[in-house]
Short mmCIF file of C-alpha atoms in Angstrom, two decimals:
data_model
loop_
_atom_site.label_atom_id
_atom_site.label_comp_id
_atom_site.label_asym_id
_atom_site.label_seq_id
_atom_site.Cartn_x
_atom_site.Cartn_y
_atom_site.Cartn_z
CA MET A 1 0.04 3.11 -4.84
CA ALA A 2 0.08 5.97 -2.20
CA ALA A 3 -2.81 7.58 -0.39
CA PRO A 4 -3.00 10.99 -0.06
CA GLU A 5 -0.89 12.77 2.88
CA GLY A 6 -2.87 14.56 5.58
CA LYS A 7 -2.31 16.73 8.60
CA GLY A 8 -4.24 17.33 11.47
CA THR A 9 -4.00 18.45 14.81
CA ALA A 10 -1.27 16.16 15.76
CA PRO A 11 2.35 17.40 14.93
CA GLY A 12 4.31 16.00 12.26
CA ARG A 13 3.69 14.51 8.77
CA LEU A 14 1.58 11.69 7.87
CA ARG A 15 1.77 9.34 4.82
CA GLY A 16 -0.18 6.09 3.66
CA VAL A 17 0.91 3.71 1.29
CA THR A 18 -1.55 1.05 -0.14
CA ALA A 19 -0.53 -2.39 -1.41
CA GLU A 20 -1.90 -3.82 -4.69
CA ASN A 21 -3.70 -6.19 -2.27
CA ALA A 22 -7.62 -5.65 -2.86
CA SER A 23 -10.18 -8.24 -1.95
CA PRO A 24 -13.51 -9.04 -0.71
CA MET A 25 -11.62 -9.10 2.82
CA THR A 26 -9.14 -6.10 2.60
CA GLY A 27 -10.80 -3.91 0.48
CA PRO A 28 -8.71 -1.43 -1.30
CA GLY A 29 -5.71 -3.12 0.20
CA THR A 30 -3.58 -2.43 3.17
CA THR A 31 -2.79 0.85 4.21
CA THR A 32 0.80 1.20 5.71
CA TRP A 33 1.13 4.46 7.46
CA ILE A 34 4.24 6.28 7.89
CA VAL A 35 4.27 9.02 10.73
CA GLY A 36 6.02 11.47 11.25
CA SER A 37 9.60 12.91 9.62
CA GLY A 38 13.52 12.36 10.25
CA ARG A 39 12.96 9.31 12.09
CA VAL A 40 9.76 7.90 11.56
CA ALA A 41 7.48 5.22 12.75
CA VAL A 42 5.57 2.81 10.31
CA ILE A 43 2.50 1.12 11.01
CA ASP A 44 1.35 -2.19 9.44
CA PRO A 45 3.97 -2.99 6.58
CA GLY A 46 1.43 -5.17 5.10
CA PRO A 47 1.61 -8.26 3.10
CA ASP A 48 5.09 -9.71 2.08
CA ASP A 49 5.27 -7.85 -1.24
CA LEU A 50 8.47 -6.93 -2.75
CA ALA A 51 6.68 -4.26 -5.19
CA HIS A 52 4.96 -2.87 -1.62
CA LEU A 53 8.25 -3.04 0.13
CA THR A 54 9.63 -0.77 -2.47
CA ALA A 55 6.70 1.64 -2.19
CA ILE A 56 7.25 2.02 1.38
CA LEU A 57 11.05 2.93 1.02
CA ALA A 58 10.39 5.25 -1.87
CA ALA A 59 7.64 7.14 0.46
CA LEU A 60 10.63 8.26 2.48
CA ASP A 61 12.69 11.13 2.05
CA PRO A 62 16.66 10.57 1.47
CA ASP A 63 17.60 11.71 4.69
CA GLU A 64 14.88 9.88 6.51
CA ALA A 65 15.20 6.36 8.42
CA VAL A 66 12.58 3.93 10.07
CA ALA A 67 12.76 4.38 14.13
CA ALA A 68 10.18 1.68 14.65
CA ILE A 69 7.82 -0.76 12.72
CA LEU A 70 4.57 -0.99 14.60
CA ILE A 71 2.07 -4.10 13.91
CA THR A 72 -1.70 -3.63 14.91
CA HIS A 73 -2.24 -7.58 14.66
CA PRO A 74 -0.52 -10.50 13.38
CA HIS A 75 -2.34 -11.02 10.25
CA LEU A 76 -0.66 -11.93 6.92
CA ASP A 77 -2.02 -8.47 5.32
CA HIS A 78 -0.49 -6.70 8.08
CA SER A 79 2.56 -8.25 9.49
CA ALA A 80 4.26 -10.43 7.08
CA LEU A 81 6.45 -7.85 5.21
CA ALA A 82 7.87 -6.84 9.03
CA PRO A 83 10.74 -9.32 8.32
CA GLY A 84 11.60 -7.69 5.13
CA LEU A 85 11.03 -4.26 6.07
CA ALA A 86 13.15 -4.69 9.40
CA ALA A 87 15.86 -6.11 7.29
CA ALA A 88 16.15 -3.39 4.86
CA THR A 89 16.04 -0.65 7.47
CA GLY A 90 17.50 -2.24 10.90
CA ALA A 91 14.61 -0.94 12.74
CA PRO A 92 12.64 -3.20 15.28
CA VAL A 93 9.29 -4.65 14.89
CA LEU A 94 7.06 -3.82 18.01
CA GLY A 95 3.61 -5.63 18.55
CA TYR A 96 1.48 -7.25 21.45
CA GLY A 97 2.69 -10.55 20.94
CA GLN A 98 2.74 -13.85 18.52
CA ALA A 99 -0.83 -15.06 17.52
CA GLY A 100 -2.56 -16.85 20.28
CA SER A 101 -0.68 -14.83 22.90
CA GLY A 102 -3.73 -12.85 23.99
CA ARG A 103 -6.36 -15.21 24.33
CA SER A 104 -8.58 -15.25 27.30
CA PRO A 105 -8.75 -18.10 28.94
CA ARG A 106 -12.02 -19.41 27.13
CA MET A 107 -10.58 -19.12 23.75
CA GLN A 108 -7.40 -20.76 24.83
CA ALA A 109 -9.59 -23.58 25.80
CA LEU A 110 -11.68 -23.80 22.47
CA ALA A 111 -8.05 -23.41 20.49
CA GLN A 112 -7.12 -26.26 22.92
CA ALA A 113 -10.14 -28.37 21.95
CA GLY A 114 -9.32 -27.99 18.17
CA LEU A 115 -11.28 -24.98 17.11
CA THR A 116 -9.27 -23.01 14.16
CA GLY A 117 -10.00 -19.57 13.23
CA GLY A 118 -9.58 -19.59 9.44
CA GLU A 119 -6.91 -18.50 7.07
CA GLY A 120 -4.59 -15.06 7.25
CA VAL A 121 -3.29 -15.72 10.95
CA ASP A 122 0.73 -14.85 10.73
CA HIS A 123 1.96 -17.90 12.83
CA ALA A 124 5.51 -16.92 12.10
CA PHE A 125 5.09 -13.38 13.74
CA ARG A 126 7.40 -12.70 16.65
CA PRO A 127 7.73 -8.96 17.79
CA ASP A 128 11.28 -8.06 18.67
CA LEU A 129 9.55 -5.74 21.31
CA HIS A 130 6.49 -6.44 23.71
CA LEU A 131 4.15 -3.59 23.72
CA ARG A 132 1.28 -3.29 26.38
CA HIS A 133 -1.45 -0.87 26.69
CA GLY A 134 -0.57 2.36 27.75
CA GLU A 135 3.02 2.46 26.55
CA THR A 136 4.06 5.27 24.41
CA LEU A 137 6.89 5.56 21.56
CA ARG A 138 8.14 8.88 20.84
CA GLY A 139 10.11 10.31 17.72
CA PRO A 140 11.63 13.58 17.34
CA ASN A 141 8.08 14.79 16.18
CA TRP A 142 5.80 11.88 16.98
CA ALA A 143 4.42 10.21 19.99
CA LEU A 144 2.26 7.22 19.56
CA THR A 145 0.47 5.44 22.50
CA ALA A 146 -0.68 1.31 22.41
CA TRP A 147 -4.26 0.83 23.07
CA HIS A 148 -4.86 -2.93 23.45
CA THR A 149 -8.05 -3.41 21.85
CA PRO A 150 -8.97 -7.01 21.38
CA GLY A 151 -12.23 -8.45 19.39
CA HIS A 152 -11.10 -8.67 15.79
CA MET A 153 -7.54 -10.30 16.98
CA ALA A 154 -6.77 -11.25 21.00
CA GLU A 155 -3.53 -9.39 20.03
CA HIS A 156 -4.80 -6.11 18.31
CA LEU A 157 -3.39 -2.96 19.30
CA CYS A 158 -4.71 0.65 18.03
CA PHE A 159 -2.19 3.57 18.26
CA ALA A 160 -3.16 6.96 19.50
CA TRP A 161 -1.70 10.05 18.08
CA GLU A 162 -3.02 12.79 20.08
CA ASP A 163 -6.69 12.62 18.86
CA LEU A 164 -6.05 10.68 15.85
CA LEU A 165 -6.13 6.75 16.23
CA PHE A 166 -4.77 4.12 13.69
CA SER A 167 -7.67 1.46 14.51
CA GLY A 168 -5.98 -1.46 12.29
CA ASP A 169 -8.79 -3.63 11.41
CA LEU A 170 -10.99 -3.22 14.79
CA VAL A 171 -12.58 -0.33 12.94
CA MET A 172 -12.93 0.25 9.38
CA GLY A 173 -15.14 2.52 7.71
CA TRP A 174 -15.62 0.01 4.59
CA ALA A 175 -16.84 -2.93 6.46
CA PRO A 176 -17.43 -4.53 9.68
CA SER A 177 -14.55 -6.54 11.04
CA LEU A 178 -14.32 -10.07 10.84
CA VAL A 179 -14.23 -11.44 14.08
CA SER A 180 -13.09 -15.18 13.96
CA PRO A 181 -12.52 -17.41 17.30
CA PRO A 182 -10.59 -18.39 18.88
CA ASP A 183 -8.31 -15.49 17.38
CA GLY A 184 -11.42 -13.15 17.37
CA ASP A 185 -13.85 -12.76 20.38
CA MET A 186 -17.19 -11.11 20.24
CA GLY A 187 -17.36 -10.34 23.56
CA ALA A 188 -14.10 -8.28 23.61
CA TYR A 189 -14.93 -6.82 20.27
CA LEU A 190 -18.54 -5.22 21.41
CA ALA A 191 -15.89 -3.89 24.97
CA SER A 192 -13.28 -2.56 22.89
CA LEU A 193 -15.78 -0.76 20.54
CA ALA A 194 -17.55 0.95 23.62
CA TRP A 195 -14.12 1.76 25.15
CA LEU A 196 -13.34 3.75 22.17
CA ALA A 197 -16.39 5.34 22.06
CA GLU A 198 -15.34 6.96 25.44
CA THR A 199 -12.76 9.05 23.83
CA PRO A 200 -13.66 11.92 21.35
CA TRP A 201 -11.41 11.29 18.50
CA ARG A 202 -11.04 13.59 15.54
CA ARG A 203 -10.46 10.68 12.72
CA LEU A 204 -9.80 7.24 12.77
CA LEU A 205 -7.09 5.87 10.34
CA PRO A 206 -8.10 2.04 9.62
CA THR A 207 -5.42 -0.38 7.70
CA HIS A 208 -7.94 -0.78 5.40
CA GLY A 209 -10.08 2.01 3.68
CA ALA A 210 -10.69 5.62 4.18
CA PRO A 211 -10.21 7.49 7.20
CA VAL A 212 -13.19 7.44 9.15
CA GLU A 213 -14.51 11.33 9.57
CA ASN A 214 -16.96 10.77 12.12
CA PRO A 215 -15.66 8.32 14.67
CA ALA A 216 -18.41 8.46 17.37
CA ALA A 217 -20.99 7.94 14.63
CA ARG A 218 -18.89 4.94 13.05
CA LEU A 219 -18.59 3.12 16.58
CA ALA A 220 -22.06 3.37 17.54
CA GLU A 221 -22.95 1.97 13.89
CA LEU A 222 -20.89 -0.82 14.16
CA ALA A 223 -22.02 -1.72 17.80
CA ALA A 224 -25.42 -1.47 16.58
CA HIS A 225 -24.69 -3.90 13.72
CA ARG A 226 -23.66 -6.55 16.06
CA ARG A 227 -26.45 -6.28 18.30
CA ASP A 228 -28.88 -6.47 15.19
CA ARG A 229 -26.69 -9.80 14.16
CA GLU A 230 -27.37 -11.15 17.57
CA THR A 231 -31.41 -10.50 17.28
CA GLN A 232 -31.21 -12.06 14.08
CA ILE A 233 -28.92 -15.23 15.37
CA LEU A 234 -31.69 -15.73 18.51
CA ALA A 235 -34.55 -15.62 16.07
CA ALA A 236 -33.17 -18.03 13.88
CA LEU A 237 -33.13 -20.13 16.84
CA THR A 238 -36.35 -19.54 17.91
CA ALA A 239 -37.67 -20.48 14.42
CA GLY A 240 -35.85 -23.98 14.84
CA ALA A 241 -32.15 -23.44 13.45
CA THR A 242 -29.97 -25.66 15.60
CA THR A 243 -26.80 -25.81 13.38
CA LEU A 244 -24.15 -22.98 12.30
CA PRO A 245 -25.31 -23.83 8.51
CA GLU A 246 -28.75 -23.60 9.42
CA ILE A 247 -28.08 -20.14 11.20
CA VAL A 248 -25.92 -18.75 8.39
CA ALA A 249 -28.55 -19.95 5.68
CA ILE A 250 -31.51 -17.59 7.55
CA VAL A 251 -29.15 -14.56 8.82
CA TYR A 252 -27.14 -14.14 5.73
CA ARG A 253 -29.40 -15.30 3.07
CA ASP A 254 -28.59 -11.64 1.36
CA THR A 255 -24.62 -12.26 1.52
CA PRO A 256 -22.99 -13.98 -1.45
CA PRO A 257 -22.66 -17.16 -1.15
CA HIS A 258 -18.60 -17.25 -1.76
CA LEU A 259 -18.70 -14.98 2.14
CA HIS A 260 -20.64 -17.45 3.74
CA PRO A 261 -17.37 -19.12 5.30
CA ALA A 262 -16.42 -15.98 6.66
CA ALA A 263 -20.40 -15.12 7.50
CA ALA A 264 -20.08 -18.45 9.60
CA ARG A 265 -16.90 -17.38 11.63
CA ASN A 266 -18.72 -14.29 12.61
CA ALA A 267 -22.01 -16.19 13.51
CA LEU A 268 -19.74 -18.72 15.43
CA ALA A 269 -18.18 -15.99 17.41
CA HIS A 270 -21.78 -14.50 18.10
CA LEU A 271 -22.77 -17.98 19.50
CA ILE A 272 -19.92 -18.55 21.76
CA ASP A 273 -20.63 -14.79 23.47
CA LEU A 274 -24.51 -15.81 23.66
CA GLU A 275 -23.22 -19.03 25.28
CA GLU A 276 -20.95 -17.77 27.70
CA ARG A 277 -23.85 -15.44 28.59
CA SER A 278 -25.90 -18.45 29.43
CA LEU A 279 -28.30 -17.17 26.89
CA ILE A 280 -27.94 -20.38 24.72
CA SER A 281 -26.39 -23.77 25.28
CA ALA A 282 -23.89 -25.64 22.88
CA LEU A 283 -23.69 -28.94 22.61
CA PRO A 284 -21.23 -30.56 23.15
CA SER A 285 -19.34 -27.31 23.06
CA PRO A 286 -19.21 -24.09 20.88
CA THR A 287 -17.81 -25.27 17.92
CA PRO A 288 -19.23 -25.22 14.01
CA GLU A 289 -20.23 -28.92 14.78
CA ALA A 290 -22.36 -28.24 17.54
CA ARG A 291 -26.20 -27.91 18.25
CA PHE A 292 -27.40 -24.69 19.51
CA LEU A 293 -30.67 -24.30 21.60
CA LEU A 294 -32.02 -21.63 23.20
CA ARG A 295 -32.01 -21.55 27.25
#
């Protein structure tokens, strides 16, 4: 299903093609963005689905070619189709790196101790070229600058096109992002939100959901939501909760039960951040099985 085309102050053409993978975790589905005309950039080709590959290719004009395939982060609903699109077009795949390559020392230590981040990670992803913060890719009528914005995932990149930002999963309009350690990092997520808020973006273009028309307000809203969750978690600990299931039962009591596994991963991300800031203790270490105590 194709999303409407849009034009802004950024030169060139913009198209969106939305995959048929709607779910509680993907919202209306993965939107693959096609930037420019002639030799175009494709951002987040999406899930490994032949129908979506066909739709992306059909959205190109007969005389157009794909110059680059850009990946915001290695989750299966973003990057799994990259090999198929590369094979069909001959374009290189660019991203920060394979899953786990951008973890902080703290998250790397937790991963080595056995902490896993849940389903959805594209462990097979290997970019042809590695992008770092500030690198700019140019086409005939587009220029995209990579912004390293860890938090939702350590390897997460946003792509700036003048005053538009392709925000991947870091900022979505329909829901807050999942932060699932050790791939996700709550401290890094909040830092990335604060950093993005320093730039007056005109519009954010997430990979899931509608464009964000008021970026400053949305960034502030997401940061406030996380601060509220942190306050609720500290209150649950004050009330006597010591385990992750006990904390989730209190903090997410209004959340449907089928979403509690994802809620638990978000809560653990907050607990790891609180422990790293010496506000709580985790015995023996901040894992799903730990006991959490106020200091």
